[in-house]
CSV table of C-alpha atoms in Angstrom, one decimal:
chain,number,residue,atom,x,y,z
A,1,UNK,CA,50.1,-34.1,-32.8
A,2,UNK,CA,47.4,-32.6,-30.7
A,3,UNK,CA,49.0,-31.3,-27.4
A,4,UNK,CA,47.5,-30.2,-24.3
A,5,UNK,CA,50.0,-27.7,-22.1
A,6,UNK,CA,49.1,-27.7,-18.4
A,7,UNK,CA,49.9,-24.8,-16.1
A,8,UNK,CA,48.7,-26.0,-12.7
A,9,UNK,CA,47.8,-23.4,-9.9
A,10,UNK,CA,45.6,-23.9,-7.1
A,11,UNK,CA,43.3,-20.9,-7.8
A,12,UNK,CA,43.6,-20.6,-11.4
A,13,UNK,CA,45.2,-23.5,-13.4
A,14,UNK,CA,45.9,-22.7,-17.3
A,15,UNK,CA,45.4,-24.9,-20.1
A,16,UNK,CA,46.5,-24.5,-24.1
A,17,UNK,CA,46.0,-27.1,-27.0
A,18,UNK,CA,47.9,-26.7,-29.9
A,19,UNK,CA,48.3,-28.8,-33.3
A,20,UNK,CA,51.8,-29.7,-34.4
A,21,UNK,CA,53.3,-30.7,-37.8
A,22,UNK,CA,56.7,-31.0,-37.9
A,23,UNK,CA,57.7,-27.6,-37.4
A,24,UNK,CA,54.4,-25.7,-37.8
A,25,UNK,CA,51.9,-24.5,-34.9
A,26,UNK,CA,48.6,-24.2,-34.9
A,27,UNK,CA,46.4,-22.9,-32.1
A,28,UNK,CA,43.1,-24.9,-31.2
A,29,UNK,CA,42.1,-23.5,-27.5
A,30,UNK,CA,43.2,-22.1,-24.5
A,31,UNK,CA,41.8,-20.9,-21.0
A,32,UNK,CA,41.6,-21.1,-17.3
A,33,UNK,CA,39.9,-23.6,-14.7
A,34,UNK,CA,39.3,-21.4,-12.2
A,35,UNK,CA,38.5,-22.8,-8.4
A,36,UNK,CA,37.1,-19.3,-6.9
A,37,UNK,CA,33.7,-21.5,-6.5
A,38,UNK,CA,35.5,-23.3,-3.7
A,39,UNK,CA,35.6,-21.8,-0.2
A,40,UNK,CA,38.6,-20.5,0.1
A,41,UNK,CA,40.0,-23.1,2.9
A,42,UNK,CA,38.3,-25.7,1.1
A,43,UNK,CA,41.4,-27.6,-0.6
A,44,UNK,CA,39.6,-30.9,-1.3
A,45,UNK,CA,37.1,-28.6,-3.0
A,46,UNK,CA,39.6,-27.3,-5.4
A,47,UNK,CA,41.2,-30.2,-6.2
A,48,UNK,CA,38.1,-31.8,-7.4
A,49,UNK,CA,37.7,-28.9,-9.5
A,50,UNK,CA,41.0,-29.0,-10.9
A,51,UNK,CA,40.8,-32.4,-11.6
A,52,UNK,CA,37.4,-32.5,-13.5
A,53,UNK,CA,38.4,-29.3,-15.6
A,54,UNK,CA,41.3,-31.0,-16.5
A,55,UNK,CA,39.4,-34.1,-17.6
A,56,UNK,CA,36.7,-31.8,-19.6
A,57,UNK,CA,39.4,-30.5,-21.7
A,58,UNK,CA,40.9,-33.7,-22.5
A,59,UNK,CA,37.3,-35.0,-23.6
A,60,UNK,CA,36.6,-31.8,-25.8
A,61,UNK,CA,40.0,-30.9,-27.5
A,62,UNK,CA,41.3,-34.9,-27.3
A,63,UNK,CA,45.0,-34.2,-27.3
A,64,UNK,CA,47.7,-37.1,-27.7
A,65,UNK,CA,50.4,-35.9,-25.7
A,66,UNK,CA,49.9,-33.5,-22.3
A,67,UNK,CA,53.0,-31.1,-21.2
A,68,UNK,CA,53.1,-30.1,-17.4
A,69,UNK,CA,54.8,-27.6,-15.3
A,70,UNK,CA,56.9,-29.0,-12.8
A,71,UNK,CA,56.7,-27.2,-9.6
A,72,UNK,CA,59.1,-24.7,-8.4
A,73,UNK,CA,60.1,-24.6,-4.8
A,74,UNK,CA,58.4,-21.0,-3.2
A,75,UNK,CA,60.1,-19.3,-0.1
A,76,UNK,CA,57.0,-20.6,1.7
A,77,UNK,CA,56.9,-24.1,2.0
A,78,UNK,CA,52.9,-24.2,2.3
A,79,UNK,CA,52.6,-22.3,-0.7
A,80,UNK,CA,54.8,-25.0,-2.1
A,81,UNK,CA,53.1,-27.6,-0.9
A,82,UNK,CA,49.4,-26.2,-1.9
A,83,UNK,CA,51.0,-25.7,-5.6
A,84,UNK,CA,52.3,-29.6,-5.4
A,85,UNK,CA,48.7,-30.7,-4.6
A,86,UNK,CA,47.1,-28.7,-7.9
A,87,UNK,CA,49.4,-30.3,-9.8
A,88,UNK,CA,49.0,-33.7,-8.2
A,89,UNK,CA,45.2,-33.3,-9.3
A,90,UNK,CA,46.3,-32.3,-13.1
A,91,UNK,CA,48.7,-34.9,-13.3
A,92,UNK,CA,46.0,-37.7,-12.4
A,93,UNK,CA,43.5,-36.3,-14.5
A,94,UNK,CA,45.7,-36.4,-17.6
A,95,UNK,CA,47.1,-40.3,-16.9
A,96,UNK,CA,43.3,-41.5,-16.1
A,97,UNK,CA,42.5,-40.5,-19.7
A,98,UNK,CA,45.7,-42.6,-20.7
A,99,UNK,CA,47.6,-39.3,-21.8
A,100,UNK,CA,51.6,-39.6,-21.9
A,101,UNK,CA,52.0,-36.6,-19.9
A,102,UNK,CA,55.8,-34.9,-20.3
A,103,UNK,CA,57.1,-32.6,-17.8
A,104,UNK,CA,58.9,-29.2,-18.1
A,105,UNK,CA,60.4,-26.4,-15.8
A,106,UNK,CA,59.3,-23.1,-16.0
A,107,UNK,CA,62.8,-22.0,-17.1
A,108,UNK,CA,62.9,-24.9,-20.2
A,109,UNK,CA,59.2,-23.4,-21.2
A,110,UNK,CA,60.6,-20.0,-21.1
A,111,UNK,CA,64.0,-20.9,-23.1
A,112,UNK,CA,61.8,-22.9,-25.8
A,113,UNK,CA,59.1,-20.3,-26.3
A,114,UNK,CA,61.2,-16.9,-25.8
A,115,UNK,CA,65.0,-18.0,-25.7
A,116,UNK,CA,66.2,-17.3,-22.4
A,117,UNK,CA,65.1,-18.8,-19.2
A,118,UNK,CA,64.5,-15.5,-17.3
A,119,UNK,CA,61.7,-14.3,-19.3
A,120,UNK,CA,59.0,-12.4,-17.6
A,121,UNK,CA,55.0,-12.9,-18.0
A,122,UNK,CA,54.6,-10.3,-20.5
A,123,UNK,CA,57.4,-11.5,-23.2
A,124,UNK,CA,56.1,-15.3,-22.9
A,125,UNK,CA,52.5,-14.0,-23.5
A,126,UNK,CA,53.7,-12.0,-26.7
A,127,UNK,CA,55.9,-15.2,-28.2
A,128,UNK,CA,53.0,-17.0,-27.9
A,129,UNK,CA,50.4,-14.7,-29.7
A,130,UNK,CA,53.3,-14.1,-32.3
A,131,UNK,CA,54.6,-18.2,-32.4
A,132,UNK,CA,50.8,-19.0,-32.7
A,133,UNK,CA,49.6,-16.2,-35.1
A,134,UNK,CA,46.9,-15.0,-32.3
A,135,UNK,CA,45.0,-11.9,-33.3
A,136,UNK,CA,45.7,-10.8,-29.2
A,137,UNK,CA,47.8,-12.0,-26.3
A,138,UNK,CA,46.3,-14.9,-24.1
A,139,UNK,CA,46.3,-14.5,-20.7
A,140,UNK,CA,48.9,-15.2,-18.3
A,141,UNK,CA,48.0,-18.6,-17.2
A,142,UNK,CA,46.8,-19.7,-20.7
A,143,UNK,CA,49.9,-18.5,-22.6
A,144,UNK,CA,52.1,-20.2,-19.8
A,145,UNK,CA,49.9,-23.6,-20.7
A,146,UNK,CA,50.3,-22.8,-24.6
A,147,UNK,CA,54.2,-22.0,-23.9
A,148,UNK,CA,54.4,-25.4,-22.5
A,149,UNK,CA,52.4,-27.4,-25.4
A,150,UNK,CA,54.8,-25.4,-27.7
A,151,UNK,CA,57.9,-26.6,-25.9
A,152,UNK,CA,56.8,-30.1,-26.1
A,153,UNK,CA,56.1,-29.9,-29.9
A,154,UNK,CA,59.8,-28.6,-30.3
A,155,UNK,CA,61.3,-31.1,-27.7
A,156,UNK,CA,58.8,-34.1,-27.5
A,157,UNK,CA,60.8,-35.9,-30.5
A,158,UNK,CA,64.0,-35.6,-29.1
A,159,UNK,CA,62.8,-36.9,-25.9
A,160,UNK,CA,61.0,-39.9,-27.4
A,161,UNK,CA,64.4,-40.8,-29.7
A,162,UNK,CA,66.2,-40.3,-26.6
A,163,UNK,CA,63.8,-42.4,-24.9
A,164,UNK,CA,63.8,-45.6,-27.6
A,165,UNK,CA,67.7,-45.3,-28.0
A,166,UNK,CA,68.7,-45.7,-24.3
A,167,UNK,CA,68.1,-48.6,-21.9
A,168,UNK,CA,67.4,-46.6,-18.3
A,169,UNK,CA,69.2,-48.7,-15.8
A,170,UNK,CA,68.4,-48.7,-11.8
A,171,UNK,CA,70.9,-46.4,-9.4
A,172,UNK,CA,71.2,-46.1,-6.4
A,173,UNK,CA,71.4,-42.7,-4.2
A,174,UNK,CA,74.0,-42.7,-2.0
A,175,UNK,CA,72.2,-41.8,1.0
A,176,UNK,CA,69.3,-44.2,0.6
A,177,UNK,CA,70.3,-48.0,1.0
A,178,UNK,CA,67.1,-49.3,-1.0
A,179,UNK,CA,68.2,-46.2,-3.9
A,180,UNK,CA,65.6,-44.4,-5.8
A,181,UNK,CA,64.5,-45.0,-9.3
A,182,UNK,CA,65.7,-42.4,-11.4
């Protein structure tokens, strides 16, 4: 299975493509989508670059599944909102290409790649290079994206089996009359 990992960012969005054949992983491609050609205050321009860049990566490498990082809450709420919009652009590009998207937190990805959730960027780069037998370490954003694809290669089958064997039912959240769907 060919898996695309996306590490969203408003300035730099990382991508990584791998092939998984059981436990064997093979590197296909990785890189970044940079939005610096848009003006600093041009949020719609940056969102468009991310959307079109992800669509181009999908068209070029033809993945069968995608793994996307879940946004964490920063100390600065404005940064969190902007990052969420970049993530939304990447997510929209993936689903518009009819890809199944699985979301992972940074901690889940770090545990899958390095073995603990507090791993530093340098550790992720080194382990990704080692797991994929790369001649050198990928950049930080590309390494995170490759790490997401690796996490999906390791956990995606388990998630699919659990989803197939369990019926999800709607639950109501105690604070909302209509409830949220989980």
